[in-house]
Coordinates of C-alpha atoms in Angstrom, one line a residue:
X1 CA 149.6 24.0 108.7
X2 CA 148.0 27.3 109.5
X3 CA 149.8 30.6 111.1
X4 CA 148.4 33.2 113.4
X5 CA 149.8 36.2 114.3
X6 CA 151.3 36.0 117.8
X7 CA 149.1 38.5 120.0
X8 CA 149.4 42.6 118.7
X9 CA 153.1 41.2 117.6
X10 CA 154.1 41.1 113.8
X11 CA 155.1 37.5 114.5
X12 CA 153.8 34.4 112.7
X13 CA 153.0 30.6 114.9
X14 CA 151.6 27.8 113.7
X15 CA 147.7 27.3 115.0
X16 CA 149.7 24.1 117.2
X17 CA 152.2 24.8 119.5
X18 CA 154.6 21.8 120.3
X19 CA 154.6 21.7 124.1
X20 CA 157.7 19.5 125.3
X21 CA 157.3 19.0 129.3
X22 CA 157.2 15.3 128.4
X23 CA 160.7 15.2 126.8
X24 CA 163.1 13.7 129.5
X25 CA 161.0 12.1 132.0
X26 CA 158.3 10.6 129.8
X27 CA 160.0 10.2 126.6
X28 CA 163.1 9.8 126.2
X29 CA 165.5 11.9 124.1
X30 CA 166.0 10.0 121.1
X31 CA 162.2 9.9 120.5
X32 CA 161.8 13.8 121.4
X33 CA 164.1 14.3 118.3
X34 CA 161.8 12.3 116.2
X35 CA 159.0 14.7 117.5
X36 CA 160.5 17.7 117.1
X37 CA 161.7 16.7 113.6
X38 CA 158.3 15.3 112.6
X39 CA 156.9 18.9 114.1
X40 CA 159.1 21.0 111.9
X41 CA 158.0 18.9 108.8
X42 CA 154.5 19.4 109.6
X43 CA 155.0 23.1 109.3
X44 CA 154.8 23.4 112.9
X45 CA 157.0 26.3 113.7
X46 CA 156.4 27.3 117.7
X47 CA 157.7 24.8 120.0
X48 CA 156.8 25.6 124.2
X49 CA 159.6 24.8 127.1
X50 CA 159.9 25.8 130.7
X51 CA 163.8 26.2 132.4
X52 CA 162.4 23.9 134.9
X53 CA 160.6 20.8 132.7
X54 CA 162.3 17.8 133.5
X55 CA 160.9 17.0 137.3
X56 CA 162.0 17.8 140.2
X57 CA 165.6 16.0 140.6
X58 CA 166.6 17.2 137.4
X59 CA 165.3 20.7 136.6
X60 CA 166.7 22.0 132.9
X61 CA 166.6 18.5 131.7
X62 CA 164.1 19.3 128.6
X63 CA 166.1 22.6 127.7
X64 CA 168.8 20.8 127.7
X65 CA 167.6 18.0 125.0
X66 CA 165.9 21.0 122.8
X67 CA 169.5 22.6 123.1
X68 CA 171.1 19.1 121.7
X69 CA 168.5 18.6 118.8
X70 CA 169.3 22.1 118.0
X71 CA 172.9 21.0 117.6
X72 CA 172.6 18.8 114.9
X73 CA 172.0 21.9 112.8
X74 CA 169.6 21.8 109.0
X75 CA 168.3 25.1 110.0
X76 CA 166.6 23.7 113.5
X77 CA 166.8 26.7 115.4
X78 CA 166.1 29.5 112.5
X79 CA 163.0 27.5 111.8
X80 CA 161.9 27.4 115.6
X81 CA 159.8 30.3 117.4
X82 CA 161.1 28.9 121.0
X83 CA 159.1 29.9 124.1
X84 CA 160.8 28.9 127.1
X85 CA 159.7 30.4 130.9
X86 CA 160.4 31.8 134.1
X87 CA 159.5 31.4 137.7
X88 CA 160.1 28.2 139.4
X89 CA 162.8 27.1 141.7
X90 CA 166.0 25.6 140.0
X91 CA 167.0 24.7 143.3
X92 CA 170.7 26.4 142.2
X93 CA 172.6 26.6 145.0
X94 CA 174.4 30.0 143.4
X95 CA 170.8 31.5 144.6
X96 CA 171.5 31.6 148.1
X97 CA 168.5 33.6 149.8
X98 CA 167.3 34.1 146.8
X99 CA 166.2 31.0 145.9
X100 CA 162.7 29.9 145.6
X101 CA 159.9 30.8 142.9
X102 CA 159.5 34.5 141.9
X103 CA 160.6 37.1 139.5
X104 CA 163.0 39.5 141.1
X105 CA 165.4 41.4 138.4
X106 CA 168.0 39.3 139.7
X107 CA 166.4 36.0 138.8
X108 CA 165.1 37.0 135.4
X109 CA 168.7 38.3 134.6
X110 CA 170.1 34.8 136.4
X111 CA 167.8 32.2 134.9
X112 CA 167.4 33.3 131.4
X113 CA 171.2 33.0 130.6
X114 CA 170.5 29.5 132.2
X115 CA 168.2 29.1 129.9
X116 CA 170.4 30.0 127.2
X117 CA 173.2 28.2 128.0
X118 CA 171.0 24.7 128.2
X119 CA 169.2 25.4 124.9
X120 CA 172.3 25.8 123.1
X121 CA 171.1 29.3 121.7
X122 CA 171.7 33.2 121.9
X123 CA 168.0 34.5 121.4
X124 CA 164.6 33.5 122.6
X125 CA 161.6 34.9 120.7
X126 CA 159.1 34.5 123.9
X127 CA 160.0 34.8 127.1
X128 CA 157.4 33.7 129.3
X129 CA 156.3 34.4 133.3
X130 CA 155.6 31.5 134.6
X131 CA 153.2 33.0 136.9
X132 CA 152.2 36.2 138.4
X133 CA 154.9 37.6 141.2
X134 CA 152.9 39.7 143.6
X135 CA 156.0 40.3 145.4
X136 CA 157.8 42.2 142.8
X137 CA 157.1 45.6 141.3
X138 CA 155.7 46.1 137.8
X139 CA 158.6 48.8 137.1
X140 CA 161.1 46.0 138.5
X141 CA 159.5 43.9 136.0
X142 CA 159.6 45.5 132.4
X143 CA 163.1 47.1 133.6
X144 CA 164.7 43.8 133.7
X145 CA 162.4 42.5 130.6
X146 CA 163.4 46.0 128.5
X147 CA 167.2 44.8 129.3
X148 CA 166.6 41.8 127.3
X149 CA 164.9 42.8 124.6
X150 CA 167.3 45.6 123.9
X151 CA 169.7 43.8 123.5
X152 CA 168.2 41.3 121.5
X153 CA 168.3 38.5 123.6
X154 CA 164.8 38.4 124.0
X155 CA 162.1 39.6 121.0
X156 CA 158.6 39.2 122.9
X157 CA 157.3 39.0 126.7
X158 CA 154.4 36.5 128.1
X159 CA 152.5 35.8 130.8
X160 CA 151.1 32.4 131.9
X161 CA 148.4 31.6 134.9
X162 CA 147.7 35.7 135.0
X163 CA 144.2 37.1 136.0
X164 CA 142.6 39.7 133.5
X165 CA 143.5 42.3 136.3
X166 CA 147.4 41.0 136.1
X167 CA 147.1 41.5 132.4
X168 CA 145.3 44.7 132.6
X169 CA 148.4 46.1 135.0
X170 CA 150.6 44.9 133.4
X171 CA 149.9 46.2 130.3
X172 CA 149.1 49.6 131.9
X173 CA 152.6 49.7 133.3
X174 CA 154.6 48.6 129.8
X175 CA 152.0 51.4 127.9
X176 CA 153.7 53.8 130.5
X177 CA 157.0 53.0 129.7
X178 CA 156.6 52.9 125.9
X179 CA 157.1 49.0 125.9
X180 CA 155.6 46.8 123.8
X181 CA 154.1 44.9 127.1
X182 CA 152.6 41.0 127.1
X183 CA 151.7 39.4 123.6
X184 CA 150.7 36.3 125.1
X185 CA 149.2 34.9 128.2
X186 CA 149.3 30.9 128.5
X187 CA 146.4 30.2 130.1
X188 CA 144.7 26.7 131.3
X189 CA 141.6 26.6 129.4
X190 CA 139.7 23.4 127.8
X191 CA 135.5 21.9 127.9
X192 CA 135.9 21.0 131.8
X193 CA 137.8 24.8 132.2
X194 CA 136.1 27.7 131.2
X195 CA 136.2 29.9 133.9
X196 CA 138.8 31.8 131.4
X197 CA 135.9 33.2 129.6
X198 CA 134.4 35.5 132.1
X199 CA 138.2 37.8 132.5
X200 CA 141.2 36.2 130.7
X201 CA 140.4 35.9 127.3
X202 CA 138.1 38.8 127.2
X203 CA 141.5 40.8 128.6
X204 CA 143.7 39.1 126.0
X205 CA 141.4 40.0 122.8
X206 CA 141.4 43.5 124.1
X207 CA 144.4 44.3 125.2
X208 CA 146.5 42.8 122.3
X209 CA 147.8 39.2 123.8
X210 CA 147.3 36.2 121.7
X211 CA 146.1 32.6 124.1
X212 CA 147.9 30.0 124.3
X213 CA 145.8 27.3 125.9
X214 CA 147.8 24.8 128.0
X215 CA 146.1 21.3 129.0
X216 CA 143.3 21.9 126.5
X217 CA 142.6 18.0 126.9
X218 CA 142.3 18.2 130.5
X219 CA 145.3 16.0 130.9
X220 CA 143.7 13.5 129.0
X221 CA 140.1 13.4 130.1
X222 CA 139.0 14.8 126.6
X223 CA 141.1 12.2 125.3
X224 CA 139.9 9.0 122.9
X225 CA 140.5 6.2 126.0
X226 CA 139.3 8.6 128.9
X227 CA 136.9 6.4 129.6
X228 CA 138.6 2.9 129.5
X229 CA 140.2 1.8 132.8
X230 CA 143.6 2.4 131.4
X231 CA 142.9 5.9 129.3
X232 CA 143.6 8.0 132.5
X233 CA 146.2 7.8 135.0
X234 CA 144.6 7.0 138.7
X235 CA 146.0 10.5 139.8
X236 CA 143.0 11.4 137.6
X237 CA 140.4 8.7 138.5
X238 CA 138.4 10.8 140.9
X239 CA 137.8 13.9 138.3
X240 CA 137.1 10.9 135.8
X241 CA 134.3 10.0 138.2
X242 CA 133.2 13.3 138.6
X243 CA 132.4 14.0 135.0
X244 CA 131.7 10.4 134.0
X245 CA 128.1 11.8 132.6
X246 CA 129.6 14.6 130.6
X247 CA 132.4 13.2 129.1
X248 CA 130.0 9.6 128.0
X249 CA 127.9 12.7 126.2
X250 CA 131.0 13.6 125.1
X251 CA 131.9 10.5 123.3
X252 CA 128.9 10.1 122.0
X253 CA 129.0 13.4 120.3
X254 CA 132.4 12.1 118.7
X255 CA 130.9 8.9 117.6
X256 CA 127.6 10.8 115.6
X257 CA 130.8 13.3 114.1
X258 CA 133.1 10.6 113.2
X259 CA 136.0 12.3 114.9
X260 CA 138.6 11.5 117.9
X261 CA 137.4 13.1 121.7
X262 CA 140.8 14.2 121.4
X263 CA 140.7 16.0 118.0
X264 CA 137.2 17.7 118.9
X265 CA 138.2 19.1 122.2
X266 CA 141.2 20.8 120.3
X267 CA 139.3 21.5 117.8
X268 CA 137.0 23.6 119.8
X269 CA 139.8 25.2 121.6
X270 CA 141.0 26.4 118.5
X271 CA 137.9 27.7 117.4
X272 CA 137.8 30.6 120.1
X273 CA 138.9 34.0 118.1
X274 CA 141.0 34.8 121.4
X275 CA 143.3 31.5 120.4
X276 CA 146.3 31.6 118.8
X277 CA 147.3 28.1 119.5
X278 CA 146.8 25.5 122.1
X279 CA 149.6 23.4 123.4
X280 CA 150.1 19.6 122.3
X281 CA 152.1 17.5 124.5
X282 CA 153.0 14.4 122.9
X283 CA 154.8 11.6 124.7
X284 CA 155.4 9.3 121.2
X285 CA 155.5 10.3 117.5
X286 CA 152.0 8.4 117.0
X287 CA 150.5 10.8 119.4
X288 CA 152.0 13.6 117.8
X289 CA 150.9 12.4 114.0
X290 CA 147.1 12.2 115.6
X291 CA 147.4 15.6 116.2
X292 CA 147.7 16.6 112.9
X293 CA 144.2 16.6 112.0
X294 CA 142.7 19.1 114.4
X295 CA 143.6 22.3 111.7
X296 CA 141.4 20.3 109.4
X297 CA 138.5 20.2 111.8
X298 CA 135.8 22.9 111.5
X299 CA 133.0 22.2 114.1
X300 CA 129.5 23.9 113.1
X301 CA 127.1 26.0 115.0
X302 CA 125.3 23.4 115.9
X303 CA 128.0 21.1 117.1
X304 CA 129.3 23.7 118.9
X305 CA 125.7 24.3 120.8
X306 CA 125.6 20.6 121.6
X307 CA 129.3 20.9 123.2
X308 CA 128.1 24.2 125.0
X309 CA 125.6 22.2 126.5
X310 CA 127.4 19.2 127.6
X311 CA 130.3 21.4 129.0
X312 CA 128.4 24.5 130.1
X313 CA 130.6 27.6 130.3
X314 CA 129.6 30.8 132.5
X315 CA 127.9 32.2 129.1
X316 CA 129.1 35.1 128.5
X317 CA 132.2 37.4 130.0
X318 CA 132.0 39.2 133.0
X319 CA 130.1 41.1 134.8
X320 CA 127.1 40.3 132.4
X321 CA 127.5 36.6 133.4
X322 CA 126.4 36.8 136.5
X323 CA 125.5 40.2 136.3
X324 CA 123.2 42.9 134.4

């Protein structure tokens, strides 16, 4: 396994990140151990969580089963860089008014020792936004984030689904208050998504945050049975339709390179220099294992033109995509 460093942070991640929103209500506990074990002897070190992962009737769910895996000690949680998040409802009733998504002092304060207390820890390295909060003041923001961190409960803040202007404030604002700011922005990015090009990862590179690329196989579109009747769930079937064409090129592509659709579209995710690592989400261990190859994939200049062209992107950042 490979390391990046996380962002402008002196922190080292493995070039995969283990993404658990599966674990609970697509695979069951027992399994998500055997993950998260198997990801630990890979050398993958930087493992993805949000305090609400685990659906809708039982919010905390995932936490709670990284919390228990945790428990059964051998060095599990010193050898994990754990990102959990922060936004979303947790329909608590101990909210009140303030219930709801958002990212008022109060809730950060409120949710992150939920967090905590369901991962079975007293620290998390990155603490994540879940989204932008245009409701809430970026000095209400970094006060309740600068709480955290001094006190070491909290070593690095993220962002995730912000603009290139919401990065740009935001770390205006922290360079203000003398505060480290954002190291990371978890972004959706993949072939069929790269409207991140034009601001977000332009913003990242220069303002110090490391990308974390979340669905970077279009939830499963640029996977190896896209394309068969059972490969995507009908949720999906009308985006399957609409990029039938490109993702047939696709395949052939894959075919001529001898590799997985799966493995290449990470692959190529990863070969962005504003990439730390994107986000695997495997529902079984054999899933996980196929993941394991994409470190080992280098895709040349010309491979990388053909994918360009299949899966055009706006070309360049902004303003000179579109622009002089």
């Amino acid at each position: 396994m490979k390391y990046s460093y996380l962002g402008k942070s002196g922190l080292k991640v493995s070039q995969l990140c283990l993404g658990t929103m599966n674990f609970g209500p697509e695979t069951e506990e027992k399994e998500a151990f055997r993950i998260m074990d198997a990801a630990l002897d890979a050398g993958i070190n930087f493992f993805d969580t949000a305090n609400v992962y685990g659906g809708n009737d039982r919010r905390g769910w995932t936490e709670e089963i990284i919390g228990r895996w945790f428990q059964q000690g051998g060095g599990r949680r010193e050898k994990v860089v754990l990102a959990t998040k922060v936004y979303g409802d947790m329909f608590d009733e101990q909210d009140g008014p303030n219930s709801g998504a958002g990212l008022s002092a109060y809730k950060i304060r409120r949710h992150f020792e939920g967090s905590l207390k369901r991962l079975q820890t007293d620290h998390i390295e990155l603490y994540q936004m879940h989204h932008i909060d245009r409701n809430v003041s970026w000095d209400e923001l970094w006060g309740a984030f600068e709480i955290l961190v001094s006190q070491g409960k909290a070593d690095y803040i993220g962002s995730s689904n912000f603009a290139g202007w919401h990065i740009a404030a935001a770390q205006a604002k922290a360079k203000e208050r003398h505060f480290l700011g954002l190291v990371s922005e978890q972004h959706l990015y993949n072939l069929l998504e790269r409207t991140p090009e034009l601001e977000v990862l332009p913003a990242s590179q220069e303002l110090g945050l490391g990308v974390i690329p979340w669905s970077p196989l279009a939830g499963g579109l640029l996977g190896r049975n896209a394309l068969s009747k059972s490969g995507v769930r009908s949720a999906r079937s009308a985006k399957l339709e609409q990029h039938r064409s490109q993702l047939e090129q696709f395949s052939a592509l894959c075919k001529e390179l001898g590799e997985h659709e799966d493995q290449v579209a990470l692959a190529w995710v990863l070969a962005n220099p504003a990439v730390t690592a994107p986000i695997i989400g495997p529902r079984t261990i054999e899933q996980f294992e196929d993941s394991l190859r994409v470190t080992e994939i280098v895709l040349d200049a010309d491979t990388l033109k053909k994918l360009d062209e299949i899966f055009p992107g706006p070309g360049r950042p902004a303003p000179e995509a579109y622009a002089w």
